[in-house]
Amino acid sequence: MKAVGVVPTKKEVALLEHAEPNLSSADQVRVKTLDVGICGTDREICTFVYGDPPKGSDYLVLGHEALGQVIEVGAEVKNLKVGDFVVPSVRRPCSDPICRSCVAGLQDFCFTGDFVERGIKEMHGYMTEQFVEAERYLTAVPPELRNLAVMAEPLTIAEKGFAQAYAVQSRLPWATPGDQPGKGLNAVVIGAGPIGILGAMKCIVEGFNTYVYSRSEAPNPKADLLESIGAEYISNKVVSPAELAAHVGNIDLVYEAVGVTSVSFDVLDVLGMNGVYIFTGIPEPDSRDDIATGALMRNMVLKNQAVVGTVNADPNSFAEAIADLGEFQRRWPKAIDSVISGRFSLEDYESLLVGKATGIKNVISFDA
Ligand code: BGC
Ligand code: ZN
C-alpha cells in the first residue's frame, strides 16, 4: 500500500510502500482509510524533533486524525459491521500492570510514559490505504458525519479538557444546577486554529459567553467564521490582556489552543476569580518568557484558580466528540464545513507537511 511517513535516520519525509495489514486477533477490524487530518504534531514530526518508528522499523507512517470505513471484521467483533464509518483513537496502553490508568482503559492518563501513539510514537499511523485496529479503539460514526468526522480527534482534546474543567469546578457552585454547564460564565479561547475553533464551538454549545483571543487582526476568514457562530473575536494586536479582562468581566474559563507561552501566560495573568485554565498546547521545551511569577502565584492563591494540563483523550471523549460534531452540524452547517479548508490527495503530502502552513484543517482524502 501507499503510505506517507518519516525516516528519522535519513531525515526524510517520503511516500513509502507499506505492507497491507492482516487481522491478527478476533477482536480486530480492517478499515479502509477515507480521510486523514494534518495537524501541527505531524508537521513537527516532519522536523524530526520527535516521532519514533515502531521497534524494528526504520520509518513511521504518519497520521493520527482519521476517518475510515470498515471492510472486514473479526469473529469476536460485537458492534461494528462492514460498511460502518469509524474514527480510531491515538494512544495505546503501556503493558505495565502497575499502571492503574492503562489497566482501566484510560491510557490518556498513563503513569509510566511507556504508552505508544499511532502515527506519533512507536506505532504506525493512518496515512495509508488501510489499517487494522481492535474494536475497542474505534468509535462508530453516523453516515451524516461522513464529511466532518475527521475532525473528531482534534475535538476530543476539547472534550477531555472540558471534562477536566468540570471535574475541578465541582469544588464550588459554578454552573446553575439543571442549566447548561457554561450558562452565565465567560470563556476565553486562545488561538483560532482548528483546536481553537472547535474549542470555541464546544464553549458555545455548553452555554459559555465565548471570546476568542488570537493574533491576526479582524477582519480575516477565521474571525468571520467565529463571529458567524456567535463567538466574539479579539486580536491581541489590538487589545491587551488587561483590556480583554476589562471587556469580558470575570474570566471563568480559559481554553488555551495556541501553544505559544507568552500570550498563554499573559492570559493566565488575567484569569478571574475561581477561574479554571486549561492548557492544551505543546510549546518548544526550551521556550522562556520573562513572567511575573509573584503576581501569578498571588492570583492563583487569592483567586482560588486551577490550572490543568490535558493531553490525548479517553473513549468517552471520542463519543462526545462525535455527538458534538452532530450538534455543530445542526447549528452551523456552513461554519463547521469550512473548518476543513482543503482536501488533497496523498501525493500532495510534501506541501501539506513541510510547506508553508495554510488554511485551517487540511485533509488527505483517499477517495479524492
Ligand atoms: C494528539 C494527541 C497526542 C499528542 C501528543 C496530539 O496532536 O492529538 O492525541 O497525545 O499530540 O503526542
Ligand atoms: Zn493532531
PDB file of C-alpha atoms in Angstrom, residues 146-328:
ATOM      1  CA  ARG A 146     -19.018  11.294   6.797  1.00  0.00           C
ATOM      2  CA  ASN A 147     -17.530  14.647   5.774  1.00  0.00           C
ATOM      3  CA  LEU A 148     -16.847  16.004   9.264  1.00  0.00           C
ATOM      4  CA  ALA A 149     -15.717  13.068  11.396  1.00  0.00           C
ATOM      5  CA  VAL A 150     -12.043  13.508  10.524  1.00  0.00           C
ATOM      6  CA  MET A 151     -12.269  16.415  12.993  1.00  0.00           C
ATOM      7  CA  ALA A 152     -13.350  14.144  15.841  1.00  0.00           C
ATOM      8  CA  GLU A 153      -9.819  13.572  17.147  1.00  0.00           C
ATOM      9  CA  PRO A 154      -8.861  17.260  17.428  1.00  0.00           C
ATOM     10  CA  LEU A 155     -12.248  17.884  19.059  1.00  0.00           C
ATOM     11  CA  THR A 156     -11.521  15.172  21.659  1.00  0.00           C
ATOM     12  CA  ILE A 157      -8.840  17.498  23.046  1.00  0.00           C
ATOM     13  CA  ALA A 158     -11.613  19.938  23.987  1.00  0.00           C
ATOM     14  CA  GLU A 159     -13.917  17.159  25.178  1.00  0.00           C
ATOM     15  CA  LYS A 160     -11.334  15.846  27.612  1.00  0.00           C
ATOM     16  CA  GLY A 161     -10.292  19.385  28.597  1.00  0.00           C
ATOM     17  CA  PHE A 162     -13.839  20.417  29.454  1.00  0.00           C
ATOM     18  CA  ALA A 163     -14.420  17.214  31.383  1.00  0.00           C
ATOM     19  CA  GLN A 164     -11.329  18.104  33.461  1.00  0.00           C
ATOM     20  CA  ALA A 165     -12.553  21.668  33.980  1.00  0.00           C
ATOM     21  CA  TYR A 166     -15.955  20.471  35.162  1.00  0.00           C
ATOM     22  CA  ALA A 167     -14.345  17.937  37.490  1.00  0.00           C
ATOM     23  CA  VAL A 168     -12.203  20.693  39.026  1.00  0.00           C
ATOM     24  CA  GLN A 169     -15.090  23.132  39.288  1.00  0.00           C
ATOM     25  CA  SER A 170     -17.321  20.616  41.007  1.00  0.00           C
ATOM     26  CA  ARG A 171     -15.455  22.040  44.042  1.00  0.00           C
ATOM     27  CA  LEU A 172     -17.761  25.092  44.018  1.00  0.00           C
ATOM     28  CA  PRO A 173     -21.242  26.198  42.892  1.00  0.00           C
ATOM     29  CA  TRP A 174     -20.066  27.081  39.400  1.00  0.00           C
ATOM     30  CA  ALA A 175     -22.876  26.461  36.951  1.00  0.00           C
ATOM     31  CA  THR A 176     -26.550  26.732  37.766  1.00  0.00           C
ATOM     32  CA  PRO A 177     -27.853  23.250  38.575  1.00  0.00           C
ATOM     33  CA  GLY A 178     -30.117  21.961  35.807  1.00  0.00           C
ATOM     34  CA  ASP A 179     -28.836  24.563  33.345  1.00  0.00           C
ATOM     35  CA  GLN A 180     -26.134  24.299  30.679  1.00  0.00           C
ATOM     36  CA  PRO A 181     -22.671  23.893  32.275  1.00  0.00           C
ATOM     37  CA  GLY A 182     -21.414  27.243  30.974  1.00  0.00           C
ATOM     38  CA  LYS A 183     -24.589  29.318  31.364  1.00  0.00           C
ATOM     39  CA  GLY A 184     -23.730  32.774  32.675  1.00  0.00           C
ATOM     40  CA  LEU A 185     -19.981  32.077  32.607  1.00  0.00           C
ATOM     41  CA  ASN A 186     -17.273  33.637  30.435  1.00  0.00           C
ATOM     42  CA  ALA A 187     -14.814  31.564  28.422  1.00  0.00           C
ATOM     43  CA  VAL A 188     -11.748  32.803  26.560  1.00  0.00           C
ATOM     44  CA  VAL A 189     -10.241  30.583  23.877  1.00  0.00           C
ATOM     45  CA  ILE A 190      -6.667  31.458  22.955  1.00  0.00           C
ATOM     46  CA  GLY A 191      -5.861  30.730  19.311  1.00  0.00           C
ATOM     47  CA  ALA A 192      -8.016  30.434  16.191  1.00  0.00           C
ATOM     48  CA  GLY A 193      -6.541  27.331  14.602  1.00  0.00           C
ATOM     49  CA  PRO A 194      -8.580  24.121  14.332  1.00  0.00           C
ATOM     50  CA  ILE A 195      -8.189  23.294  18.038  1.00  0.00           C
ATOM     51  CA  GLY A 196      -9.277  26.828  18.973  1.00  0.00           C
ATOM     52  CA  ILE A 197     -12.221  26.938  16.567  1.00  0.00           C
ATOM     53  CA  LEU A 198     -13.510  23.513  17.642  1.00  0.00           C
ATOM     54  CA  GLY A 199     -12.944  24.534  21.277  1.00  0.00           C
ATOM     55  CA  ALA A 200     -14.946  27.740  20.737  1.00  0.00           C
ATOM     56  CA  MET A 201     -17.794  25.740  19.197  1.00  0.00           C
ATOM     57  CA  LYS A 202     -17.741  23.477  22.244  1.00  0.00           C
ATOM     58  CA  CYS A 203     -17.827  26.534  24.567  1.00  0.00           C
ATOM     59  CA  ILE A 204     -20.877  27.940  22.800  1.00  0.00           C
ATOM     60  CA  VAL A 205     -22.723  24.616  22.820  1.00  0.00           C
ATOM     61  CA  GLU A 206     -22.012  24.415  26.554  1.00  0.00           C
ATOM     62  CA  GLY A 207     -23.573  27.859  27.037  1.00  0.00           C
ATOM     63  CA  PHE A 208     -20.482  29.991  27.801  1.00  0.00           C
ATOM     64  CA  ASN A 209     -20.198  33.595  26.592  1.00  0.00           C
ATOM     65  CA  THR A 210     -17.301  32.876  24.267  1.00  0.00           C
ATOM     66  CA  TYR A 211     -14.382  35.100  23.285  1.00  0.00           C
ATOM     67  CA  VAL A 212     -11.550  34.038  21.001  1.00  0.00           C
ATOM     68  CA  TYR A 213      -8.262  35.830  21.560  1.00  0.00           C
ATOM     69  CA  SER A 214      -5.841  35.404  18.694  1.00  0.00           C
ATOM     70  CA  ARG A 215      -3.122  37.152  16.776  1.00  0.00           C
ATOM     71  CA  SER A 216      -4.414  38.261  13.370  1.00  0.00           C
ATOM     72  CA  GLU A 217      -6.383  41.441  13.230  1.00  0.00           C
ATOM     73  CA  ALA A 218     -10.016  41.203  12.126  1.00  0.00           C
ATOM     74  CA  PRO A 219     -11.462  41.048   9.576  1.00  0.00           C
ATOM     75  CA  ASN A 220      -9.982  37.743   8.487  1.00  0.00           C
ATOM     76  CA  PRO A 221     -11.603  34.427   7.481  1.00  0.00           C
ATOM     77  CA  LYS A 222     -11.152  32.762  10.897  1.00  0.00           C
ATOM     78  CA  ALA A 223     -12.575  35.790  12.707  1.00  0.00           C
ATOM     79  CA  ASP A 224     -15.555  35.799  10.300  1.00  0.00           C
ATOM     80  CA  LEU A 225     -16.160  32.105  10.895  1.00  0.00           C
ATOM     81  CA  LEU A 226     -16.023  32.580  14.678  1.00  0.00           C
ATOM     82  CA  GLU A 227     -18.312  35.614  14.620  1.00  0.00           C
ATOM     83  CA  SER A 228     -20.790  33.651  12.460  1.00  0.00           C
ATOM     84  CA  ILE A 229     -21.219  31.079  15.265  1.00  0.00           C
ATOM     85  CA  GLY A 230     -21.646  33.705  17.971  1.00  0.00           C
ATOM     86  CA  ALA A 231     -18.141  33.998  19.412  1.00  0.00           C
ATOM     87  CA  GLU A 232     -16.517  37.387  19.796  1.00  0.00           C
ATOM     88  CA  TYR A 233     -13.136  37.539  18.048  1.00  0.00           C
ATOM     89  CA  ILE A 234     -10.494  39.769  19.632  1.00  0.00           C
ATOM     90  CA  SER A 235      -6.988  40.356  18.289  1.00  0.00           C
ATOM     91  CA  ASN A 236      -4.151  40.557  20.791  1.00  0.00           C
ATOM     92  CA  LYS A 237      -2.506  43.080  18.494  1.00  0.00           C
ATOM     93  CA  VAL A 238      -5.349  45.472  19.224  1.00  0.00           C
ATOM     94  CA  VAL A 239      -6.497  44.540  22.721  1.00  0.00           C
ATOM     95  CA  SER A 240      -4.129  43.890  25.641  1.00  0.00           C
ATOM     96  CA  PRO A 241      -4.836  41.083  28.130  1.00  0.00           C
ATOM     97  CA  ALA A 242      -5.857  43.675  30.752  1.00  0.00           C
ATOM     98  CA  GLU A 243      -8.260  45.279  28.285  1.00  0.00           C
ATOM     99  CA  LEU A 244      -9.563  41.819  27.386  1.00  0.00           C
ATOM    100  CA  ALA A 245     -10.357  41.129  31.036  1.00  0.00           C
ATOM    101  CA  ALA A 246     -11.992  44.543  31.453  1.00  0.00           C
ATOM    102  CA  HIS A 247     -14.160  43.836  28.404  1.00  0.00           C
ATOM    103  CA  VAL A 248     -15.100  40.246  29.289  1.00  0.00           C
ATOM    104  CA  GLY A 249     -15.654  40.622  33.006  1.00  0.00           C
ATOM    105  CA  ASN A 250     -14.703  37.687  35.227  1.00  0.00           C
ATOM    106  CA  ILE A 251     -12.836  35.192  33.040  1.00  0.00           C
ATOM    107  CA  ASP A 252     -14.215  31.903  34.353  1.00  0.00           C
ATOM    108  CA  LEU A 253     -12.503  29.533  31.932  1.00  0.00           C
ATOM    109  CA  VAL A 254      -9.581  29.734  29.539  1.00  0.00           C
ATOM    110  CA  TYR A 255      -9.066  27.126  26.824  1.00  0.00           C
ATOM    111  CA  GLU A 256      -5.515  27.564  25.575  1.00  0.00           C
ATOM    112  CA  ALA A 257      -5.130  26.337  21.992  1.00  0.00           C
ATOM    113  CA  VAL A 258      -2.121  28.242  20.722  1.00  0.00           C
ATOM    114  CA  GLY A 259       0.996  26.518  22.073  1.00  0.00           C
ATOM    115  CA  VAL A 260       2.791  29.842  22.475  1.00  0.00           C
ATOM    116  CA  THR A 261       3.943  30.545  26.024  1.00  0.00           C
ATOM    117  CA  SER A 262       3.954  34.353  26.015  1.00  0.00           C
ATOM    118  CA  VAL A 263       0.312  35.015  25.164  1.00  0.00           C
ATOM    119  CA  SER A 264      -0.793  31.976  27.191  1.00  0.00           C
ATOM    120  CA  PHE A 265       0.818  33.253  30.396  1.00  0.00           C
ATOM    121  CA  ASP A 266      -0.357  36.807  29.706  1.00  0.00           C
ATOM    122  CA  VAL A 267      -3.907  35.482  29.744  1.00  0.00           C
ATOM    123  CA  LEU A 268      -3.257  33.328  32.823  1.00  0.00           C
ATOM    124  CA  ASP A 269      -2.405  36.634  34.462  1.00  0.00           C
ATOM    125  CA  VAL A 270      -5.984  37.890  33.941  1.00  0.00           C
ATOM    126  CA  LEU A 271      -7.830  34.659  34.773  1.00  0.00           C
ATOM    127  CA  GLY A 272     -10.759  35.541  37.018  1.00  0.00           C
ATOM    128  CA  MET A 273     -11.982  34.673  40.483  1.00  0.00           C
ATOM    129  CA  ASN A 274     -12.363  30.878  40.934  1.00  0.00           C
ATOM    130  CA  GLY A 275     -11.247  30.507  37.314  1.00  0.00           C
ATOM    131  CA  VAL A 276     -10.001  27.367  35.617  1.00  0.00           C
ATOM    132  CA  TYR A 277      -7.344  27.432  32.924  1.00  0.00           C
ATOM    133  CA  ILE A 278      -6.862  24.510  30.519  1.00  0.00           C
ATOM    134  CA  PHE A 279      -3.535  24.179  28.727  1.00  0.00           C
ATOM    135  CA  THR A 280      -3.563  22.059  25.538  1.00  0.00           C
ATOM    136  CA  GLY A 281      -0.668  23.474  23.503  1.00  0.00           C
ATOM    137  CA  ILE A 282       2.768  21.878  23.374  1.00  0.00           C
ATOM    138  CA  PRO A 283       5.471  24.584  23.079  1.00  0.00           C
ATOM    139  CA  GLU A 284       9.148  24.048  22.367  1.00  0.00           C
ATOM    140  CA  PRO A 285      10.695  22.661  25.565  1.00  0.00           C
ATOM    141  CA  ASP A 286      13.275  25.456  25.760  1.00  0.00           C
ATOM    142  CA  SER A 287      10.953  28.419  25.267  1.00  0.00           C
ATOM    143  CA  ARG A 288      11.330  31.014  28.055  1.00  0.00           C
ATOM    144  CA  ASP A 289       9.494  34.176  28.944  1.00  0.00           C
ATOM    145  CA  ASP A 290      10.047  36.833  31.498  1.00  0.00           C
ATOM    146  CA  ILE A 291       6.928  36.326  33.598  1.00  0.00           C
ATOM    147  CA  ALA A 292       5.909  37.973  36.848  1.00  0.00           C
ATOM    148  CA  THR A 293       5.747  34.868  38.975  1.00  0.00           C
ATOM    149  CA  GLY A 294       4.762  36.794  42.119  1.00  0.00           C
ATOM    150  CA  ALA A 295       1.591  38.124  40.540  1.00  0.00           C
ATOM    151  CA  LEU A 296       0.712  34.734  39.083  1.00  0.00           C
ATOM    152  CA  MET A 297       1.148  32.917  42.369  1.00  0.00           C
ATOM    153  CA  ARG A 298      -0.735  35.579  44.365  1.00  0.00           C
ATOM    154  CA  ASN A 299      -3.652  35.326  41.924  1.00  0.00           C
ATOM    155  CA  MET A 300      -3.718  31.574  41.991  1.00  0.00           C
ATOM    156  CA  VAL A 301      -3.977  31.564  45.747  1.00  0.00           C
ATOM    157  CA  LEU A 302      -6.123  34.627  46.374  1.00  0.00           C
ATOM    158  CA  LYS A 303      -8.491  33.796  43.487  1.00  0.00           C
ATOM    159  CA  ASN A 304      -8.722  30.010  44.012  1.00  0.00           C
ATOM    160  CA  GLN A 305      -7.504  29.401  40.483  1.00  0.00           C
ATOM    161  CA  ALA A 306      -6.880  25.994  38.957  1.00  0.00           C
ATOM    162  CA  VAL A 307      -4.572  25.269  36.051  1.00  0.00           C
ATOM    163  CA  VAL A 308      -4.971  21.964  34.258  1.00  0.00           C
ATOM    164  CA  GLY A 309      -2.867  20.485  31.500  1.00  0.00           C
ATOM    165  CA  THR A 310      -4.521  17.923  29.280  1.00  0.00           C
ATOM    166  CA  VAL A 311      -3.271  15.596  26.567  1.00  0.00           C
ATOM    167  CA  ASN A 312      -4.850  12.937  24.403  1.00  0.00           C
ATOM    168  CA  ALA A 313      -8.345  11.613  25.140  1.00  0.00           C
ATOM    169  CA  ASP A 314     -10.348   8.728  26.552  1.00  0.00           C
ATOM    170  CA  PRO A 315     -13.077   6.696  24.792  1.00  0.00           C
ATOM    171  CA  ASN A 316     -15.793   8.841  26.333  1.00  0.00           C
ATOM    172  CA  SER A 317     -14.276  11.969  24.786  1.00  0.00           C
ATOM    173  CA  PHE A 318     -14.422  10.295  21.364  1.00  0.00           C
ATOM    174  CA  ALA A 319     -18.110   9.506  21.843  1.00  0.00           C
ATOM    175  CA  GLU A 320     -18.739  13.096  22.984  1.00  0.00           C
ATOM    176  CA  ALA A 321     -16.808  14.479  20.020  1.00  0.00           C
ATOM    177  CA  ILE A 322     -18.993  12.557  17.570  1.00  0.00           C
ATOM    178  CA  ALA A 323     -22.126  13.761  19.372  1.00  0.00           C
ATOM    179  CA  ASP A 324     -20.898  17.366  19.386  1.00  0.00           C
ATOM    180  CA  LEU A 325     -19.927  17.292  15.696  1.00  0.00           C
ATOM    181  CA  GLY A 326     -23.564  16.351  15.074  1.00  0.00           C
ATOM    182  CA  GLU A 327     -24.663  19.319  17.183  1.00  0.00           C
ATOM    183  CA  PHE A 328     -22.256  21.677  15.366  1.00  0.00           C
TER     184      PHE A 328
END
